[in-house]
GROMACS .gro file of C-alpha atoms in nm:
model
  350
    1UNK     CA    1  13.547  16.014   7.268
    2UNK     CA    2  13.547  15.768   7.534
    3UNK     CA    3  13.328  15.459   7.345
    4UNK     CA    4  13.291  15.403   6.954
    5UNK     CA    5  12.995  15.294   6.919
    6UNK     CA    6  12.966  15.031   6.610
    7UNK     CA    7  12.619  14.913   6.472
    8UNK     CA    8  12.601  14.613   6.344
    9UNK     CA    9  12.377  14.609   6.052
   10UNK     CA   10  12.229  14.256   6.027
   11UNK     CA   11  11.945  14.314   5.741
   12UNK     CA   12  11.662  14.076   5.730
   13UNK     CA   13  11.600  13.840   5.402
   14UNK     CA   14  11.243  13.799   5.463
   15UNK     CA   15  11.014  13.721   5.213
   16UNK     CA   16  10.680  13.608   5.132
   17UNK     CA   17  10.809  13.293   5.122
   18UNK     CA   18  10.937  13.287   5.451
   19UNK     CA   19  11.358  13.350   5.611
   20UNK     CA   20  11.600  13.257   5.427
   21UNK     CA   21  11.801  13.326   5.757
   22UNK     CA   22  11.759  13.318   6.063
   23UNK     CA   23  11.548  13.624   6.278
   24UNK     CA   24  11.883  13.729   6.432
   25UNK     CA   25  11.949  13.850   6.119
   26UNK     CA   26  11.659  14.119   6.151
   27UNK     CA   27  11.873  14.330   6.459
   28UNK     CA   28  12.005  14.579   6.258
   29UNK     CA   29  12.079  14.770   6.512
   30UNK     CA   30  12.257  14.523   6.805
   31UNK     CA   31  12.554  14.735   6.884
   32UNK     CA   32  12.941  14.633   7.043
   33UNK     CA   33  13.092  14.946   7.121
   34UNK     CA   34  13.441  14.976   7.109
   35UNK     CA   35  13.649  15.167   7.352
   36UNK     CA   36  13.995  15.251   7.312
   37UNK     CA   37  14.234  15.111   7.143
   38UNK     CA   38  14.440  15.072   7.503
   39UNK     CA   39  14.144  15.004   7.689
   40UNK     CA   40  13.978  14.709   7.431
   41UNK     CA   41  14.066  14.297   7.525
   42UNK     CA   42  14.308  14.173   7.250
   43UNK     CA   43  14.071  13.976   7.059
   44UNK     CA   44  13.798  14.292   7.046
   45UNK     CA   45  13.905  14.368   6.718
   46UNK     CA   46  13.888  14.084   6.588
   47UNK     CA   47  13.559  13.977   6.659
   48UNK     CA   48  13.402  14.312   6.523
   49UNK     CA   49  13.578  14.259   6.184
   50UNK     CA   50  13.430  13.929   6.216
   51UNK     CA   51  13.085  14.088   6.264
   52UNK     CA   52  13.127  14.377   5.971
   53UNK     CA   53  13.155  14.097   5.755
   54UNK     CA   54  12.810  13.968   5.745
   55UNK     CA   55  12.673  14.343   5.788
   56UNK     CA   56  12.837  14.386   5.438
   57UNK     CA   57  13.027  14.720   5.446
   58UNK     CA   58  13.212  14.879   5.733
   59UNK     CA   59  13.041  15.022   5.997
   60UNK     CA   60  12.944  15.351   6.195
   61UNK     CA   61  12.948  15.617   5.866
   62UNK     CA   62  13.074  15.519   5.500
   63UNK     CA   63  13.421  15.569   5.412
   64UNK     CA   64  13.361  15.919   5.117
   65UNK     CA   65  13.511  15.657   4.893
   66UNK     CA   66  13.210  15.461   4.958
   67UNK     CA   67  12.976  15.771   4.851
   68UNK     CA   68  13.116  15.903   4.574
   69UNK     CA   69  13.130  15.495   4.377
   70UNK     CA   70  12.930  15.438   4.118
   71UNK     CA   71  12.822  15.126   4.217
   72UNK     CA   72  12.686  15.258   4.505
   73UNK     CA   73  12.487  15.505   4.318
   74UNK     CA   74  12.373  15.245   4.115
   75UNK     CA   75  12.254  15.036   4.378
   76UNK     CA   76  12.057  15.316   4.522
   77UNK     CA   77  11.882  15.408   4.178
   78UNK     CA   78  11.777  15.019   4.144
   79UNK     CA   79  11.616  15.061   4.533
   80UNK     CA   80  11.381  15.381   4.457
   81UNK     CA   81  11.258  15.181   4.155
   82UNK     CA   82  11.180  14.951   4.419
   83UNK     CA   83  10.964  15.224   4.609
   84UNK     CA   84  10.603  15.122   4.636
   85UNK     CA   85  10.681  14.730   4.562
   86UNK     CA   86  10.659  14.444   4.848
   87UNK     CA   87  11.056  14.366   4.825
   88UNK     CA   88  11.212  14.277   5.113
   89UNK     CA   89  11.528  14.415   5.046
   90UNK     CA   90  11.305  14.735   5.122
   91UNK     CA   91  11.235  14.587   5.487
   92UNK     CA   92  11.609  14.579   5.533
   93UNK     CA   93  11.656  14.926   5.443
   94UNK     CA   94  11.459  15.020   5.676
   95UNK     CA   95  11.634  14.812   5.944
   96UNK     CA   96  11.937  15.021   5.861
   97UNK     CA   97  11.775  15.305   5.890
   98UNK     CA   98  11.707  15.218   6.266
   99UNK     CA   99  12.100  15.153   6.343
  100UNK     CA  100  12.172  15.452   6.181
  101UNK     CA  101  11.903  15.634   6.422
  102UNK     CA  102  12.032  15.463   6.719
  103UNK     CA  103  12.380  15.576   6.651
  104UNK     CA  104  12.289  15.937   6.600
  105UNK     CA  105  12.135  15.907   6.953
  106UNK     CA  106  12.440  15.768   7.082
  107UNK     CA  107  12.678  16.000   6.915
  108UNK     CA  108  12.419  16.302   7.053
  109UNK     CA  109  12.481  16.204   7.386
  110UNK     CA  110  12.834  16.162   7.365
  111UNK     CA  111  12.865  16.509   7.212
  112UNK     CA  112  12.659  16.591   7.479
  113UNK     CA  113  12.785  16.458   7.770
  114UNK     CA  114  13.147  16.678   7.591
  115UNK     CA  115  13.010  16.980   7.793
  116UNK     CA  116  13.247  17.125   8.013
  117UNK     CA  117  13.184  17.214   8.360
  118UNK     CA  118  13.291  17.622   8.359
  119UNK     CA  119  13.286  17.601   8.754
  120UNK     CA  120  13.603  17.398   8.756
  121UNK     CA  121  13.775  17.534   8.483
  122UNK     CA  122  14.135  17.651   8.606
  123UNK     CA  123  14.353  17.946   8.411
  124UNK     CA  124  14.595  17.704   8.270
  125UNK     CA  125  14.265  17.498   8.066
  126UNK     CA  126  14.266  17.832   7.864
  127UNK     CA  127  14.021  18.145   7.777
  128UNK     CA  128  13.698  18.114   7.932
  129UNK     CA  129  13.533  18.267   7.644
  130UNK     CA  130  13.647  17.966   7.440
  131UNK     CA  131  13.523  17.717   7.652
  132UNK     CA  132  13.175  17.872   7.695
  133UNK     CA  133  13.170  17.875   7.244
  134UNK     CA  134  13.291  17.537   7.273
  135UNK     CA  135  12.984  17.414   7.510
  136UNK     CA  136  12.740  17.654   7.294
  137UNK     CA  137  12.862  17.441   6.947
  138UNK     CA  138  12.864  17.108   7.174
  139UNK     CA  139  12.504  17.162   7.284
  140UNK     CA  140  12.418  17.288   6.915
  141UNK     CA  141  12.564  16.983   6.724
  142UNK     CA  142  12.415  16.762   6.963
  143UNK     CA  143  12.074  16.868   6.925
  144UNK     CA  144  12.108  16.880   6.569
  145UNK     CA  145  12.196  16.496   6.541
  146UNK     CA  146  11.883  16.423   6.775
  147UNK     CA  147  11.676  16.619   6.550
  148UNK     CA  148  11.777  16.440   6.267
  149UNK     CA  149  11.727  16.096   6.474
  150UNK     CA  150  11.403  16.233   6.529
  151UNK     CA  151  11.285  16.292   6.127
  152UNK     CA  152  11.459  15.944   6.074
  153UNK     CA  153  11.188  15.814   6.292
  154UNK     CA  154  10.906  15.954   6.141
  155UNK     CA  155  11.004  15.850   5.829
  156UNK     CA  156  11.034  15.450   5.927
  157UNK     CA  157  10.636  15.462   6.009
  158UNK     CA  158  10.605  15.262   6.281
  159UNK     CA  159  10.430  15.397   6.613
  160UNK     CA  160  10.606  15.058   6.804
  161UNK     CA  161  10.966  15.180   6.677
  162UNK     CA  162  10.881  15.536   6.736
  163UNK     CA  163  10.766  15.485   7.120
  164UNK     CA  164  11.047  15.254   7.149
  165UNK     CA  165  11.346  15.486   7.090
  166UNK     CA  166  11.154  15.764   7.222
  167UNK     CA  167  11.176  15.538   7.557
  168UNK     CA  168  11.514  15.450   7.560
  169UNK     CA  169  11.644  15.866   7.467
  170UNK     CA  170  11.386  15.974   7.752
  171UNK     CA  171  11.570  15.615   7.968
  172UNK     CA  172  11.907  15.803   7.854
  173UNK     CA  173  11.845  16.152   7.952
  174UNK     CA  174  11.749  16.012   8.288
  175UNK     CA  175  12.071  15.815   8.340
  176UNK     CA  176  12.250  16.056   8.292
  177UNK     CA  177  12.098  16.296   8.488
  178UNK     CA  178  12.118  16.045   8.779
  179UNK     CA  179  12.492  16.041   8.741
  180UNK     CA  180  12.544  16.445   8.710
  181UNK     CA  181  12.340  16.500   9.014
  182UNK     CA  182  12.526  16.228   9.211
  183UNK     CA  183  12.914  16.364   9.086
  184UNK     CA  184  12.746  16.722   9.172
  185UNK     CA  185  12.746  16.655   9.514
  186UNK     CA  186  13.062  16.771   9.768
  187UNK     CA  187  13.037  16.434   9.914
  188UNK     CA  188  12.983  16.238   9.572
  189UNK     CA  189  13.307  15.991   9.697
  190UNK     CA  190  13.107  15.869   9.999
  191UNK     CA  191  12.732  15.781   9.829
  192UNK     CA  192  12.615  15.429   9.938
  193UNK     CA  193  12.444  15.339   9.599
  194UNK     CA  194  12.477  14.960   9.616
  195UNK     CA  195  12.452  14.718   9.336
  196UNK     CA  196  12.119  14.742   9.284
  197UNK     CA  197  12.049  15.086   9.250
  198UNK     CA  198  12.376  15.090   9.033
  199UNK     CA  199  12.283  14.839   8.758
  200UNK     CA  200  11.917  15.051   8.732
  201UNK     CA  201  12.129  15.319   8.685
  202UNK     CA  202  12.342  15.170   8.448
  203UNK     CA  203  12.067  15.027   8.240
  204UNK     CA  204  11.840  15.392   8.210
  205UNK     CA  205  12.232  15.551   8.055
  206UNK     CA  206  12.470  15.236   7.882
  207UNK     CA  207  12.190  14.956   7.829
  208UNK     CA  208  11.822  15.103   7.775
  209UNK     CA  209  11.924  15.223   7.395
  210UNK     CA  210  12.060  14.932   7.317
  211UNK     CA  211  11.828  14.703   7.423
  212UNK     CA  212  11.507  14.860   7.320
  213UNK     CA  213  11.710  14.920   6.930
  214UNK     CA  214  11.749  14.557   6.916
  215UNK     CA  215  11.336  14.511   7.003
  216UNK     CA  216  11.270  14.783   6.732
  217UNK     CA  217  11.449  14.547   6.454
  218UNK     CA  218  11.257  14.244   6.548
  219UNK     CA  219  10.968  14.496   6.568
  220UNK     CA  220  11.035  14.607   6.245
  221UNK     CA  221  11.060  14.265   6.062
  222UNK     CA  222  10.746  14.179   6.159
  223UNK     CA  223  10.864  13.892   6.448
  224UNK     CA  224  10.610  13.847   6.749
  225UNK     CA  225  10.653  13.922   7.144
  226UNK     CA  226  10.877  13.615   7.272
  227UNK     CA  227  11.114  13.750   6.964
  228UNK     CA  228  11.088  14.047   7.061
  229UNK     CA  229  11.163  13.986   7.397
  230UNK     CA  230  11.480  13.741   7.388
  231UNK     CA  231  11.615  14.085   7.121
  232UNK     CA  232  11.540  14.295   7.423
  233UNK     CA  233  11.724  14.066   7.713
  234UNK     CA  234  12.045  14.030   7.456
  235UNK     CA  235  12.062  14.405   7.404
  236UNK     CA  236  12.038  14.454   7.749
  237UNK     CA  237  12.240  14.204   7.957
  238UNK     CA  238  12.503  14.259   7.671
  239UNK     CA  239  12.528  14.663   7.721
  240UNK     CA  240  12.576  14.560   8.101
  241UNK     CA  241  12.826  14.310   8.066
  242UNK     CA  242  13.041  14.548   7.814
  243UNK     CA  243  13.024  14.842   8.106
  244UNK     CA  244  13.134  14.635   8.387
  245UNK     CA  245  13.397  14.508   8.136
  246UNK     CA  246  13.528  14.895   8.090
  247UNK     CA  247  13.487  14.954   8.454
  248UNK     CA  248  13.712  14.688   8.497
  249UNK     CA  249  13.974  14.767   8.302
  250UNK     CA  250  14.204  15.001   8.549
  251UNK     CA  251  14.172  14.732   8.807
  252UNK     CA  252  14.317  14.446   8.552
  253UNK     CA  253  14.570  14.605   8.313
  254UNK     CA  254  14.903  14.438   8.350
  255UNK     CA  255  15.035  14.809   8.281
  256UNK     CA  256  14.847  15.108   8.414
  257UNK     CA  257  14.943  15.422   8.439
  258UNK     CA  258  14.947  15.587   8.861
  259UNK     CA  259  14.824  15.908   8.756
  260UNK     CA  260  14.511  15.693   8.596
  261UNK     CA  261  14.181  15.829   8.741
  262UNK     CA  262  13.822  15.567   8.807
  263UNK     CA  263  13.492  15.587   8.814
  264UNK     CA  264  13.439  15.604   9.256
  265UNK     CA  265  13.070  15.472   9.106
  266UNK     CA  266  13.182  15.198   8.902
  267UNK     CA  267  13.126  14.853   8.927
  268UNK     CA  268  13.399  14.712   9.125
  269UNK     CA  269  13.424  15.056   9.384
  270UNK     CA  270  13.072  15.010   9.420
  271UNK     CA  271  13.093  14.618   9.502
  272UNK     CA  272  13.431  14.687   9.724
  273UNK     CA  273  13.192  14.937   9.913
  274UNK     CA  274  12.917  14.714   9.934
  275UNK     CA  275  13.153  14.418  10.099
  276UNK     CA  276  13.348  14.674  10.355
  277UNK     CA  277  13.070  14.847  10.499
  278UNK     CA  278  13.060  15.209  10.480
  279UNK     CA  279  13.237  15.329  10.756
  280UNK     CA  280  13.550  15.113  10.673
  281UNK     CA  281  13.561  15.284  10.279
  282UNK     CA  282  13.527  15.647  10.400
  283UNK     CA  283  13.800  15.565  10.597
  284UNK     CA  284  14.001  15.432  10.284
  285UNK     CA  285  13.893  15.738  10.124
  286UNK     CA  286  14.064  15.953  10.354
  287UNK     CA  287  14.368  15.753  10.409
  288UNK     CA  288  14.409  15.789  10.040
  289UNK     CA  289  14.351  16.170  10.032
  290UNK     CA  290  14.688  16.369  10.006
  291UNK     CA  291  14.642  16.772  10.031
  292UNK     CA  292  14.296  16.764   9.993
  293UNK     CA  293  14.401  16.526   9.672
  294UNK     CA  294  14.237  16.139   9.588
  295UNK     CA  295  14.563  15.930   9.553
  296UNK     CA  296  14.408  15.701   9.279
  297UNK     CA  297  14.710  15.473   9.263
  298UNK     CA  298  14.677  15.392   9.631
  299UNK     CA  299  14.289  15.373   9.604
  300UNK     CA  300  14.336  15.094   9.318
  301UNK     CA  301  14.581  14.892   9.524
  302UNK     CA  302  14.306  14.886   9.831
  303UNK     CA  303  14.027  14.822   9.603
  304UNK     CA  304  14.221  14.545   9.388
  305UNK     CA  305  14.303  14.367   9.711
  306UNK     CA  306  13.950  14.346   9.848
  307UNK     CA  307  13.686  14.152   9.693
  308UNK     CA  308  13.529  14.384   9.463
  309UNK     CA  309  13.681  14.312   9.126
  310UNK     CA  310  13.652  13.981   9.180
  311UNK     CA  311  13.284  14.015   9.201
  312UNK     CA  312  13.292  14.284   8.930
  313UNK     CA  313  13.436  13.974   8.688
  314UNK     CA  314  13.175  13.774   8.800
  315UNK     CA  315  12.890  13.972   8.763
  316UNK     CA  316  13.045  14.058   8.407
  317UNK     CA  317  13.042  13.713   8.353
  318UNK     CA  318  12.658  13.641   8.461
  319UNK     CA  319  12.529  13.918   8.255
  320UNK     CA  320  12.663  13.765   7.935
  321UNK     CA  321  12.590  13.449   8.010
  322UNK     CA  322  12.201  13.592   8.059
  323UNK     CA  323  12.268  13.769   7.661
  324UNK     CA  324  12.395  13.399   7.542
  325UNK     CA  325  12.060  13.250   7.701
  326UNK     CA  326  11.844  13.485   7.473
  327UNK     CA  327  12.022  13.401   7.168
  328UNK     CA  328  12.016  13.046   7.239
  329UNK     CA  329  11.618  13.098   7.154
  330UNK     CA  330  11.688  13.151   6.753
  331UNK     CA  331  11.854  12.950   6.511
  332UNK     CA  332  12.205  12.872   6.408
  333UNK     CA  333  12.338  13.110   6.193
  334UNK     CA  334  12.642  13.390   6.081
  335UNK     CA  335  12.454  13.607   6.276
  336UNK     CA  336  12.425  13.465   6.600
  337UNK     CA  337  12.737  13.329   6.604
  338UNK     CA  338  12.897  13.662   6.538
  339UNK     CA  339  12.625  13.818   6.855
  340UNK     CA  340  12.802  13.513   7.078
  341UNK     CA  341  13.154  13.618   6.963
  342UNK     CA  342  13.086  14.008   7.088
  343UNK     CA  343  12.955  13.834   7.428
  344UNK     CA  344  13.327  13.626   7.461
  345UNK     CA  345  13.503  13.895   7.395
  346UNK     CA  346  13.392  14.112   7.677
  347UNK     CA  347  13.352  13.839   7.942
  348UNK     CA  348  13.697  13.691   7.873
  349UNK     CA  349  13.962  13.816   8.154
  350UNK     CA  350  14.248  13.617   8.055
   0.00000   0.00000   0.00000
């Protein structure tokens, strides 16, 4: 699996009274996803055990140490007594309900997105038959975490929450279909997309999930529009900032392996294009094709030496600057602190 994703639980402690903390602690399901180990900044780690330590208990599923404890199962007989009752501790259950749903949708896609491609399968990958089970479990499994995503929705109530995801998987589906029909093509290497039409892109498959998960919390704690909003913007300028970030990462690793294939859509190709002109990269393209082969080490060294990465930092570094902005609209807290420390840690290049 190419990205972990890893929700960040923040429950809300809102009561009749009023916050005991601040509304940031009300996205419950604000996500940093972590890629590989090899792949991740230095300090990536770091700042997510940071995070899990306000969340309360480590994220993405519970350890089976954590389901079979007692304590646990004490905790959860104390919450159905709880059923029925104005507690707010109830509210916040339901917030983690709604990471839980947005990382089932996440994971679905992944599984998903696992399918192979039996056109380009050679006799060395192995039996055909096994790769066509394979895709038939792959498509299976998948569907079976969205339908469980699905009855998790119902069961939070809430039409808002419910339109919300039901956005951002119909957002997904079309991101991703964008990006299968574009690699499709024979001629996929020489597509002008251009900046533009790549971060719309990039927001309908990495960002729209995100974003609209972190509106559903605020949604669900009961905080109005402008809330709403600046939950939105963070989720969304932060999911951009941590793709350009992993489409950086072949172009910047002190050691990289030659063999190591990119993205010819990612964000610094796609700025490198934008700054050559077209004619001058299909013309890199073929000076870098060997025996009807992409030379990938040779295509990095023209690409690093251009102007495109550069740009790709920058633009890495404008998006979370526009995710810091948004949380600069709620109070100090553990919270937002922690939601700042995700931003550094994919916007830092050195």
């Amino acid at each position: 699996m190419s990205l972990r994703q890893l929700l960040l639980r923040l429950p809300c402690y809102l009561g009749a009274s009023g916050p005991r903390r601040g509304p940031l602690d009300t996205i419950s399901s604000v996500v940093s996803w972590r890629g590989q180990s090899s792949r991740s900044p230095a300090h990536w780690n770091q700042v997510v055990s940071e995070a899990e330590k306000i969340v309360g208990y480590p994220t993405s599923f519970m350890s089976l140490r954590c389901l079979l404890s007692d304590e646990l199962s004490n905790i959860a007989m104390q919450v159905r007594k709880l059923v029925g009752t104005q507690h707010p501790l109830l509210t916040t259950a339901s917030q983690r309900s709604l990471a839980e749903i947005t990382e089932l949708i996440h994971t679905a896609l992944l599984v998903h997105r696992g399918i192979v491609n039996l056109d380009e399968l050679q006799s060395s990958d192995g039996p055909l038959k096994d790769m066509q089970f394979g895709n038939k479990i792959a498509i299976l499994s998948g569907d079976f975490l969205l339908a469980n995503a699905c009855n998790g929705l119902a069961l939070l109530q809430n039409t808002k929450v419910v339109e919300l995801l039901a956005s951002a998987l119909m957002d997904l589906v079309q991101g991703v279909y964008h990006e299968n029909s574009t690699s499709a093509k024979e001629n996929h290497i020489t597509d002008d997309i251009g900046i533009l039409t790549w971060k719309k892109q990039t927001f309908l498959s990495h960002g729209a999930l995100l974003a609209k998960s972190c509106q559903a919390a605020m949604e669900l704690a009961k905080h109005d529009a402008e809330v709403q909003d600046m939950a939105f913007q963070y989720g969304k300028h932060m999911a951009m900032s941590h793709k350009i970030n992993s489409d950086l990462q072949p172009f910047i690793k002190e050691k990289t392996s030659d063999s190591l294939t990119f993205n010819l859509n990612s964000a610094p190709v796609v700025l490198h294009q934008e700054f050559l002109g077209r004619d001058l990269w299909i013309k890199q393209i073929r000076e870098a094709q060997q025996k009807g082969r992409l030379d990938y080490a040779k295509l990095r060294e023209t690409i690093s030496a251009g102007k495109g990465v550069t740009s790709a930092i920058d633009l890495c570094r404008y998006h979370g600057n526009k995710a810091l902005e948004a949380l600069e609209s709620f109070p100090p807290s553990e919270a937002r602190t922690a939601l700042e420390n995700i931003v550094f840690a994919v916007t830092r290049f050195s």
